CSV table of C-alpha atoms in Angstrom, one decimal:
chain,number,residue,atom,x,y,z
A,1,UNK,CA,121.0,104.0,93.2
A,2,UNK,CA,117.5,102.8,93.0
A,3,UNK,CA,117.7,100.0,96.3
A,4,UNK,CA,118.3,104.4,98.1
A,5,UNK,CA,115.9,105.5,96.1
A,6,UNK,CA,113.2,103.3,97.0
A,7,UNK,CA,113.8,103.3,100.3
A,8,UNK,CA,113.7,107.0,100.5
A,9,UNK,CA,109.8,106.7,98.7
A,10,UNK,CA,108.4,104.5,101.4
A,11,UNK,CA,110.6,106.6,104.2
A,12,UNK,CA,108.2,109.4,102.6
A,13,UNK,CA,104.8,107.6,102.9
A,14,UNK,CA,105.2,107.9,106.3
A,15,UNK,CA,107.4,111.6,106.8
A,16,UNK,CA,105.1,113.4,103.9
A,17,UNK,CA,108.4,116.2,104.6
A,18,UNK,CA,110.7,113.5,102.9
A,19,UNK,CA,108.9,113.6,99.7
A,20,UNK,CA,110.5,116.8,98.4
A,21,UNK,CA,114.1,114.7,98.9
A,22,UNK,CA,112.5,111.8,97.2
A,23,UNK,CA,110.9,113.5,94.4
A,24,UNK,CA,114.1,115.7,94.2
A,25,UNK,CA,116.1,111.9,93.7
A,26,UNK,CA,113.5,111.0,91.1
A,27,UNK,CA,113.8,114.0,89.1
A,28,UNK,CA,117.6,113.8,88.9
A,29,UNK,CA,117.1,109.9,87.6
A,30,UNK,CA,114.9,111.1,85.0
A,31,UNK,CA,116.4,114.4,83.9
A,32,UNK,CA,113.7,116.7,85.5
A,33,UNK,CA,113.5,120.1,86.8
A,34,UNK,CA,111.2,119.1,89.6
A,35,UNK,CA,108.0,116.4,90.9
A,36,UNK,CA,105.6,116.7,92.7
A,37,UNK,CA,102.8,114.3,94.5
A,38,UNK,CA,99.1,115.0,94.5
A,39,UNK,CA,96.3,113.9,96.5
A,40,UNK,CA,92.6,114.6,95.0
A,41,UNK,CA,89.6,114.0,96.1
A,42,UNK,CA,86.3,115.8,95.1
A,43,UNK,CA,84.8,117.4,98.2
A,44,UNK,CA,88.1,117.5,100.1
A,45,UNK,CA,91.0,120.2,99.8
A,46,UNK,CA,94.1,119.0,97.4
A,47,UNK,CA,97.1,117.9,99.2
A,48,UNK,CA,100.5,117.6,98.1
A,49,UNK,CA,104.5,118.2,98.6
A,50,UNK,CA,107.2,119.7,95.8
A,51,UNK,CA,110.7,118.6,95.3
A,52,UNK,CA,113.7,120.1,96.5
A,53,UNK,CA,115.3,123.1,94.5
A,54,UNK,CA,118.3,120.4,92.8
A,55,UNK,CA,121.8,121.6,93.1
A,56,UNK,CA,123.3,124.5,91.6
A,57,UNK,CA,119.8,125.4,90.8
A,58,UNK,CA,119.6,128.6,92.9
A,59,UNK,CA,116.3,129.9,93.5
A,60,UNK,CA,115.4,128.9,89.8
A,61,UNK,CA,112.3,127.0,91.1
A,62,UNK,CA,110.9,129.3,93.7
A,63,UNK,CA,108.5,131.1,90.8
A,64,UNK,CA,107.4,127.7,90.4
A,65,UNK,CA,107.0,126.4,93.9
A,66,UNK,CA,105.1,129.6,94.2
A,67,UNK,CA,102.3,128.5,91.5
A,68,UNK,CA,102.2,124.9,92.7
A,69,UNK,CA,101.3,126.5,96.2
A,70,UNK,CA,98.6,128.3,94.4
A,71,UNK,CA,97.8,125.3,92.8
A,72,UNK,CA,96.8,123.7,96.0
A,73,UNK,CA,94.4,126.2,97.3
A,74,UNK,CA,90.6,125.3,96.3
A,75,UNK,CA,89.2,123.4,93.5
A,76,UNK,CA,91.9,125.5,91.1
A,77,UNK,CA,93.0,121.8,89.9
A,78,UNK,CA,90.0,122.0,88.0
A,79,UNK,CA,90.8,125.1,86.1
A,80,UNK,CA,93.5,122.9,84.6
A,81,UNK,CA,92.3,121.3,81.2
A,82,UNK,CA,95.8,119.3,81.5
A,83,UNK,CA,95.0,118.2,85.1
A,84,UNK,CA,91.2,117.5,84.3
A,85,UNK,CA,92.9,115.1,81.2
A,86,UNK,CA,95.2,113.7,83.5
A,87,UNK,CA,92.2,113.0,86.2
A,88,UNK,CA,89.9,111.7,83.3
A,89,UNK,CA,92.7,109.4,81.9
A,90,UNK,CA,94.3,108.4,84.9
A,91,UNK,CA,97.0,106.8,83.0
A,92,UNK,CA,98.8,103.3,84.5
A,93,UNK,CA,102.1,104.7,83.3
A,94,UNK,CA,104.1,107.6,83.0
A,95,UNK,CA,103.1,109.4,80.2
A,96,UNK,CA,103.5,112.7,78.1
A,97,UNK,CA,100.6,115.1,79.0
A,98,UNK,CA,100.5,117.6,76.5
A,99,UNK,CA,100.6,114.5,74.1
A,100,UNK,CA,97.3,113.6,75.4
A,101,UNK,CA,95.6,116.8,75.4
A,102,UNK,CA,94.0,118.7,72.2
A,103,UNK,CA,95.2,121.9,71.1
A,104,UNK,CA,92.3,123.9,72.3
A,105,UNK,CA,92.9,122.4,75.9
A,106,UNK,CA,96.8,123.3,75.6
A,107,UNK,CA,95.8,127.0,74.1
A,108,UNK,CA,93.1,127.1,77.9
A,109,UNK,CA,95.7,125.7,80.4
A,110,UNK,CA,96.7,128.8,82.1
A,111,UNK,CA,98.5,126.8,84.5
A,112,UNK,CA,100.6,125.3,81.8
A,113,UNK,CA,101.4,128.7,80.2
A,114,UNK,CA,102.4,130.2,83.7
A,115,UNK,CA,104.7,127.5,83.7
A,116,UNK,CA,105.9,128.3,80.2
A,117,UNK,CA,107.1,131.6,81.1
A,118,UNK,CA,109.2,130.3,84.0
A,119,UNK,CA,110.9,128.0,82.0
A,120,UNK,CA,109.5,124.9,82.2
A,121,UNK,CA,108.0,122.5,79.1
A,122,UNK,CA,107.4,118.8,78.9
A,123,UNK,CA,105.3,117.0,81.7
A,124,UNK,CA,105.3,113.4,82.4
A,125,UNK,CA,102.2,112.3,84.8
A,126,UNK,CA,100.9,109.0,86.2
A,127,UNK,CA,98.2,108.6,88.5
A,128,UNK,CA,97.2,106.1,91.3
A,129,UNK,CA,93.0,105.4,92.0
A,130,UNK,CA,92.9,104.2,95.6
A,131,UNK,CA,90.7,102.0,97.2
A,132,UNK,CA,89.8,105.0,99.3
A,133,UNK,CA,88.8,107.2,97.0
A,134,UNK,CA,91.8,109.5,96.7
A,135,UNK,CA,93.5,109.6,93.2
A,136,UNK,CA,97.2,110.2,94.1
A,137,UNK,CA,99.4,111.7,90.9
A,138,UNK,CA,102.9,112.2,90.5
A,139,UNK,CA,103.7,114.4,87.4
A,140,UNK,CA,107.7,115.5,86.9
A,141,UNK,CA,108.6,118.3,84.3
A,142,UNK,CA,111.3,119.9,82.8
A,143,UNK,CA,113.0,123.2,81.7
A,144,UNK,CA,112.2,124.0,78.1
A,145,UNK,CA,115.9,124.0,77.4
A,146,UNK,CA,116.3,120.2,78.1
A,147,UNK,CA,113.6,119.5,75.5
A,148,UNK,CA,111.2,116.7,75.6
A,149,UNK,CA,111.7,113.5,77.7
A,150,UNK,CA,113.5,110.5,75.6
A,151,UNK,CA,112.0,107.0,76.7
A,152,UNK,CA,114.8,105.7,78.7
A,153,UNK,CA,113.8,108.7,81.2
A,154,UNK,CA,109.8,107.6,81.1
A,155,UNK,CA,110.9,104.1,81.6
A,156,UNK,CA,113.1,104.7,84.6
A,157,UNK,CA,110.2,106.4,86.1
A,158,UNK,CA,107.8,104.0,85.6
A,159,UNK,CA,110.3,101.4,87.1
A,160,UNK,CA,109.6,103.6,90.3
A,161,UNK,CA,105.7,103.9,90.1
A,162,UNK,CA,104.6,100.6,91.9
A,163,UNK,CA,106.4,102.1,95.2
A,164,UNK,CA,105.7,105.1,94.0
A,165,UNK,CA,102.0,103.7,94.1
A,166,UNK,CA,102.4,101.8,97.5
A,167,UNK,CA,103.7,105.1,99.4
A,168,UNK,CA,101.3,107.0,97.8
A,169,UNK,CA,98.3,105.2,99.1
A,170,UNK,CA,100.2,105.5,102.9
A,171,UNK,CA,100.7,109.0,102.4
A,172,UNK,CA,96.8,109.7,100.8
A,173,UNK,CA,95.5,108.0,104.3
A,174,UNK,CA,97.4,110.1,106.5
A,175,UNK,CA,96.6,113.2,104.6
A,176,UNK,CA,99.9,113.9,103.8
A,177,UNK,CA,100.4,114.3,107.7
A,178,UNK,CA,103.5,113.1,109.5
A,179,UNK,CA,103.1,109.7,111.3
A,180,UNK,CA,103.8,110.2,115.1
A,181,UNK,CA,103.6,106.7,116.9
A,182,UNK,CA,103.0,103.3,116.0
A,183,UNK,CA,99.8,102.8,117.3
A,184,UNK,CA,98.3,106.4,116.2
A,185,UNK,CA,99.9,105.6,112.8
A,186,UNK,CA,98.4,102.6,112.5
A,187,UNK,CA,95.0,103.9,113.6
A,188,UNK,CA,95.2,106.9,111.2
A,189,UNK,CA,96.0,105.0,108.3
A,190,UNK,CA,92.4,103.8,108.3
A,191,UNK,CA,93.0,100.3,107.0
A,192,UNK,CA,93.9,96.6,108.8
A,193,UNK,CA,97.4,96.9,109.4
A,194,UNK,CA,99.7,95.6,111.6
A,195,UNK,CA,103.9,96.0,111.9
A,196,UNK,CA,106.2,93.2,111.3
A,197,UNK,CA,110.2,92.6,112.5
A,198,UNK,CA,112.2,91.1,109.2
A,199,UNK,CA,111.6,87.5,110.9
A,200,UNK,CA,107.5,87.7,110.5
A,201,UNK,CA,107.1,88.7,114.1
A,202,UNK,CA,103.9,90.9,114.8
A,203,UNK,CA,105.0,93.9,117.2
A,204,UNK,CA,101.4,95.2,117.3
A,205,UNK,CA,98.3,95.4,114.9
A,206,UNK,CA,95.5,97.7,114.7
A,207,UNK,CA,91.7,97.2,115.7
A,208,UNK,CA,90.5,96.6,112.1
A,209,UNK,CA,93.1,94.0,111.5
A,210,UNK,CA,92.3,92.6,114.9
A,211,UNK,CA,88.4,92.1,114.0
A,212,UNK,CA,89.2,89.9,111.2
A,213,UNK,CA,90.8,86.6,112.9
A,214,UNK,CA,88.9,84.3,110.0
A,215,UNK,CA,91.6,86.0,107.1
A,216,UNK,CA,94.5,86.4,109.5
A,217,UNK,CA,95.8,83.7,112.0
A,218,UNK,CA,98.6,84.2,114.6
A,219,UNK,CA,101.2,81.8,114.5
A,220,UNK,CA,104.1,80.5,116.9
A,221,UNK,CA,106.9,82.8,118.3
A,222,UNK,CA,104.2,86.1,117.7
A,223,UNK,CA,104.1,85.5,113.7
A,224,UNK,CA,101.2,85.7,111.9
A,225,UNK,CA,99.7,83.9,108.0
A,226,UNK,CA,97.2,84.1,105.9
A,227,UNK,CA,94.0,81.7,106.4
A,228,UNK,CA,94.3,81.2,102.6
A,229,UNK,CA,96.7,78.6,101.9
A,230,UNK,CA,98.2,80.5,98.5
A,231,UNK,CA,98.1,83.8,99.5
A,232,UNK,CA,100.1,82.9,102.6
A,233,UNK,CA,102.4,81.0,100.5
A,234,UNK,CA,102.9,84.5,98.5
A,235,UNK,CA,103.3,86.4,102.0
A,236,UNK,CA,105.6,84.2,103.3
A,237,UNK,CA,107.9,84.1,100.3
A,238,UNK,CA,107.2,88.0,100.3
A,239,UNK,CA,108.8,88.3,104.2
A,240,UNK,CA,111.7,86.2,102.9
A,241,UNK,CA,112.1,89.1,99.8
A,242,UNK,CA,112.3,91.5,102.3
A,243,UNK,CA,115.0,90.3,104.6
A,244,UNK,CA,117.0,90.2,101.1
A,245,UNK,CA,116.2,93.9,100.4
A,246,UNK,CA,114.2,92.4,97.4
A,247,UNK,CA,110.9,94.0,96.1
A,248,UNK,CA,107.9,93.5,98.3
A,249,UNK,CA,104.5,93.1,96.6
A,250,UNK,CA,100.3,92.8,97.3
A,251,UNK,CA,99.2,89.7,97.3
A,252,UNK,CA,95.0,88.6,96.9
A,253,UNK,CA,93.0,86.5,99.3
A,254,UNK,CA,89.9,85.2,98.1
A,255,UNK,CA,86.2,86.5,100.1
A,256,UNK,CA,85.6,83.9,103.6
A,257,UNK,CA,83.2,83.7,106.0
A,258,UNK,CA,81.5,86.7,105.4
A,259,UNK,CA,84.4,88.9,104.5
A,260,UNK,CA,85.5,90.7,101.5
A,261,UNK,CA,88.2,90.1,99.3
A,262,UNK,CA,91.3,91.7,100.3
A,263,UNK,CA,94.7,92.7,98.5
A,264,UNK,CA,97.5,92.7,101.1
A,265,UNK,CA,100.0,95.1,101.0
A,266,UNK,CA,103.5,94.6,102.3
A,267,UNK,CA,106.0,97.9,102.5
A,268,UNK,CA,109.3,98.0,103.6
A,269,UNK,CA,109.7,100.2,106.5
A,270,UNK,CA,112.8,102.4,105.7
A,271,UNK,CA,115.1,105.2,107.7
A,272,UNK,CA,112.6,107.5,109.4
A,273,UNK,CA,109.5,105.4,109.2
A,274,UNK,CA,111.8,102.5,110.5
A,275,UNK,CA,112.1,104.6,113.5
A,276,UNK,CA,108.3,105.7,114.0
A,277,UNK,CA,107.6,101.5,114.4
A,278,UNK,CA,109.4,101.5,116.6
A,279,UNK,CA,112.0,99.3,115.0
A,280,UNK,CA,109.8,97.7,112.7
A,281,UNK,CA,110.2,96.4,109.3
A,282,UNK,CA,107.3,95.8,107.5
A,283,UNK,CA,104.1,97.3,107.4
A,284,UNK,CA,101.2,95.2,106.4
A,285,UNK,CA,97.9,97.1,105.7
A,286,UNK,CA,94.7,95.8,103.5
A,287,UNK,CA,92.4,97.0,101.1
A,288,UNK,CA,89.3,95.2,100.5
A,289,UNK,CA,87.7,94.0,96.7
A,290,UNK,CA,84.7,93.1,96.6
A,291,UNK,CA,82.3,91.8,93.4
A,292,UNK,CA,80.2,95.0,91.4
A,293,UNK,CA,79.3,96.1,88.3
A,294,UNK,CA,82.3,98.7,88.7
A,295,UNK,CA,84.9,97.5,86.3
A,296,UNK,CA,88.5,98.5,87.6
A,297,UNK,CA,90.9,100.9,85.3
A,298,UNK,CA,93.8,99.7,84.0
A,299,UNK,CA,96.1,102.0,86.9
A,300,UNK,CA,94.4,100.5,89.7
A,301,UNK,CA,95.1,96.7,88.6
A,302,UNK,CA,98.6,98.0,88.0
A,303,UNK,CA,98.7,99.8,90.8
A,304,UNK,CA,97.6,97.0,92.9
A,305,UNK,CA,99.1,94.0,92.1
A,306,UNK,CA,103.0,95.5,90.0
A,307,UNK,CA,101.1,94.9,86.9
A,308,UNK,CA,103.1,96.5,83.6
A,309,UNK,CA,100.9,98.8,81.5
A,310,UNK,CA,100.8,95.9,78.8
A,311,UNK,CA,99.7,93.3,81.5
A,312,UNK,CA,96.9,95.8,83.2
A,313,UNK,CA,95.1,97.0,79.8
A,314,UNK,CA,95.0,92.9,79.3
A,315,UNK,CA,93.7,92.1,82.5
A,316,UNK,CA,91.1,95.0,82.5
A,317,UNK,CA,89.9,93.9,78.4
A,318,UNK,CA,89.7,90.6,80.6
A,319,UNK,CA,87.6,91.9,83.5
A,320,UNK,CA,84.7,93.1,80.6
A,321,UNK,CA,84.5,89.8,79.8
A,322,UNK,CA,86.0,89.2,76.4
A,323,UNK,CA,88.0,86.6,75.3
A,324,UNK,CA,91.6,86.3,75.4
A,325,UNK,CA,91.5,86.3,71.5
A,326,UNK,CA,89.4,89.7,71.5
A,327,UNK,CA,91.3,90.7,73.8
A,328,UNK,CA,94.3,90.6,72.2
A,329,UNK,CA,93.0,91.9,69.3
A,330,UNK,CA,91.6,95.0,70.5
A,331,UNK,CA,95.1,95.6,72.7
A,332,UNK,CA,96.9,94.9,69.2
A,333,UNK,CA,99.0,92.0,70.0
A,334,UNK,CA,98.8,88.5,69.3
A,335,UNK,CA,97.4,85.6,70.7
A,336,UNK,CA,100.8,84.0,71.7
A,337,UNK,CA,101.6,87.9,73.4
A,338,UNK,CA,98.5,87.7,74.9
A,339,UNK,CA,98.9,84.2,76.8
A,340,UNK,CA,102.5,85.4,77.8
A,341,UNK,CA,100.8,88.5,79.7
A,342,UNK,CA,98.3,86.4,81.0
A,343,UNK,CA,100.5,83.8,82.5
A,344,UNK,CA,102.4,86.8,84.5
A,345,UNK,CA,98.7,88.4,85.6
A,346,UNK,CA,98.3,84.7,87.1
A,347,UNK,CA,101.7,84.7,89.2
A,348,UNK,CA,100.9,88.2,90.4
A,349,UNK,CA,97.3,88.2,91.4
A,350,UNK,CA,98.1,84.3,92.9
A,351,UNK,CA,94.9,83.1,90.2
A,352,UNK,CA,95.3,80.4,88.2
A,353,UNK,CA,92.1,80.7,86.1
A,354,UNK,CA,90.6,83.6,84.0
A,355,UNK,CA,87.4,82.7,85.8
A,356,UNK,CA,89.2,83.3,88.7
A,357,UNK,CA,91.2,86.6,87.7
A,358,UNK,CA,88.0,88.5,86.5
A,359,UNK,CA,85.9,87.5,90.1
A,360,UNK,CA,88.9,88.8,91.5
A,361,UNK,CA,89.0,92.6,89.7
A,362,UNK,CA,85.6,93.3,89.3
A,363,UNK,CA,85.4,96.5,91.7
A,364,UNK,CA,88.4,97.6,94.7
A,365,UNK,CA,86.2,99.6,97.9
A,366,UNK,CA,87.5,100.7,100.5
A,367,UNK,CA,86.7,98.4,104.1
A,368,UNK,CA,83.9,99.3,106.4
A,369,UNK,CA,84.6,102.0,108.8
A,370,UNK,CA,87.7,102.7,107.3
A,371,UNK,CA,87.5,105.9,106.4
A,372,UNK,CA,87.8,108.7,108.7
């Protein structure tokens, strides 16, 4: 169920119209009434799809699709003190909204009371900072009658969010637009990419990608690795998961020769998107980290590198600099806890050092030039 499932998420990033079927699968998973996907971004309009009315459901939802169309139009996200929360919190995993909100921001939602009178009560949300500035959110919700969500719901949606987090950051680049072509797709996304076959062969790569030969060599028989000799270890065993339908996954590179830090991102090309490449299987796009005094949020370390919520609060009490001990102290778990998350953090980020880890999540920024 899931193996369709997640391939119908990353068939999505790239045919934004697929996201109502895929949120529409997600909400049946989870026990929901609908989902939705967000894309916001101050200074640019809000973009985002609506699940499928689910079986037997009539035209129950169409009051509701109605308000989430409304929704869209303007700034009126920021009316919301529920989405304004959600947006402040940005929270790494999927959680109950009107749990984190006070009762004078409940009593002001007007959105939330709209939806009240149609039927509908809890909310789960999660939300996804991109490199590019977007902050892509997927909240599901359901009727009043079905009564709050239990955990085993919240925990099947959080096994979804890292591809729901992968697709997102696809979908947020091509504004929620339909890809058309390889090549255009690859230029729109905005970010070094390039297509893969199953077997590691390159079919074609973009310009940005192109301009950085020093962090990506070509290889024999048209396949390409990773000047860094253990990230490409991690993108070659990653290329190998994905001819055994197995999870894909980002993967770090260390800064060289004048070029930022990058997390590599490896999707699975699925169904439709399958198609659009042209027979492709994996896309391969970058996102660049670079050394500031930003310090990164929990949900963009998880979103990033498949971290659990546990494992991202560590490694962002890590970035600030404190201790393992303090760490764990403030996070409320032991030592021995602590070291057990760590070790994880390591195989996922490719560090091997906490020296190392914290250089490598100091700040995520988009690359140079691109933005569109």
């Amino acid at each position: 169920m899931f193996d369709d499932l997640t391939d119908r998420i990353y068939e999505a990033a790239f045919v934004p119209d697929l996201w109502a079927g895929a949120l529409e699968a997600a909400s049946g998973v989870s026990g929901s009434a609908s989902g939705s996907i967000f894309a916001f971004r101050d200074g640019s309009p809000t973009r985002g799809r609506f699940s499928h009315d689910p079986p037997g459901q009539g035209n129950a939802l169409e009051t509701v699709r109605s308000l989430f169309d409304d929704f869209l139009m303007g700034d009126n996200w920021k009316l919301s003190p529920g989405v304004m929360r959600m947006y402040a919190l940005q929270p790494a995993s999927f959680v109950h909204v009107e749990a984190s909100m006070t009762a004078d921001e409940i009593e002001r939602d007007v959105q939330r009371t709209r939806l009240r009178t149609m039927g509908i009560g809890a909310h789960l949300c999660s939300a996804v900072p991109m490199p590019s500035g977007e902050l892509v959110t997927f909240v599901f919700q359901r009727w009043i009658r079905d009564g709050a969500y239990d955990q085993s719901s919240v925990d099947r949606l959080d096994q979804l969010r890292p591809h729901f987090a992968r697709a997102g950051l696809i979908s947020a680049r091509l504004g929620m637009e339909q890809a058309s072509a390889t090549v255009s797709a690859l230029e729109a996304i905005g970010l070094p990419a390039a297509v893969m076959t199953s077997s590691g062969h390159v079919l074609t790569a973009n310009v940005l990608m192109e301009k950085m030969p020093s962090m990506f060599i070509a290889t024999a028989r048209g396949g390409m690795a990773l000047a860094d000799i253990s990230a490409n270890l991690l993108f070659q065993e990653a290329i190998i998961h994905n001819q055994q339908n197995r999870v894909v996954r980002s993967i770090p590179i260390p800064a060289r020769e004048g070029q930022p830090a990058l997390i590599i991102h490896l999707l699975p090309l699925r169904r439709a998107a399958h198609e659009i490449f042209s027979g492709a299987d994996i896309l391969v796009a970058a996102t660049a980290v670079s050394a500031s005094a930003t310090l990164p949020s929990p949900t963009l370390l998880a979103g990033l590198f498949d971290l659990t919520p546990a494992e991202s609060r560590l490694a962002a009490a890590l970035s600030q600099g404190q201790p393992l001990k303090e760490a764990a102290s403030t996070l409320k778990i032991t030592v021995k806890t602590g070291r057990t998350y760590l070790e994880r953090i390591f195989a996922k980020t490719g560090t091997r050092q906490q020296s190392q880890l914290v250089a490598l999540l100091r700040g995520a920024e988009p690359l140079p030039g691109a933005l569109r």
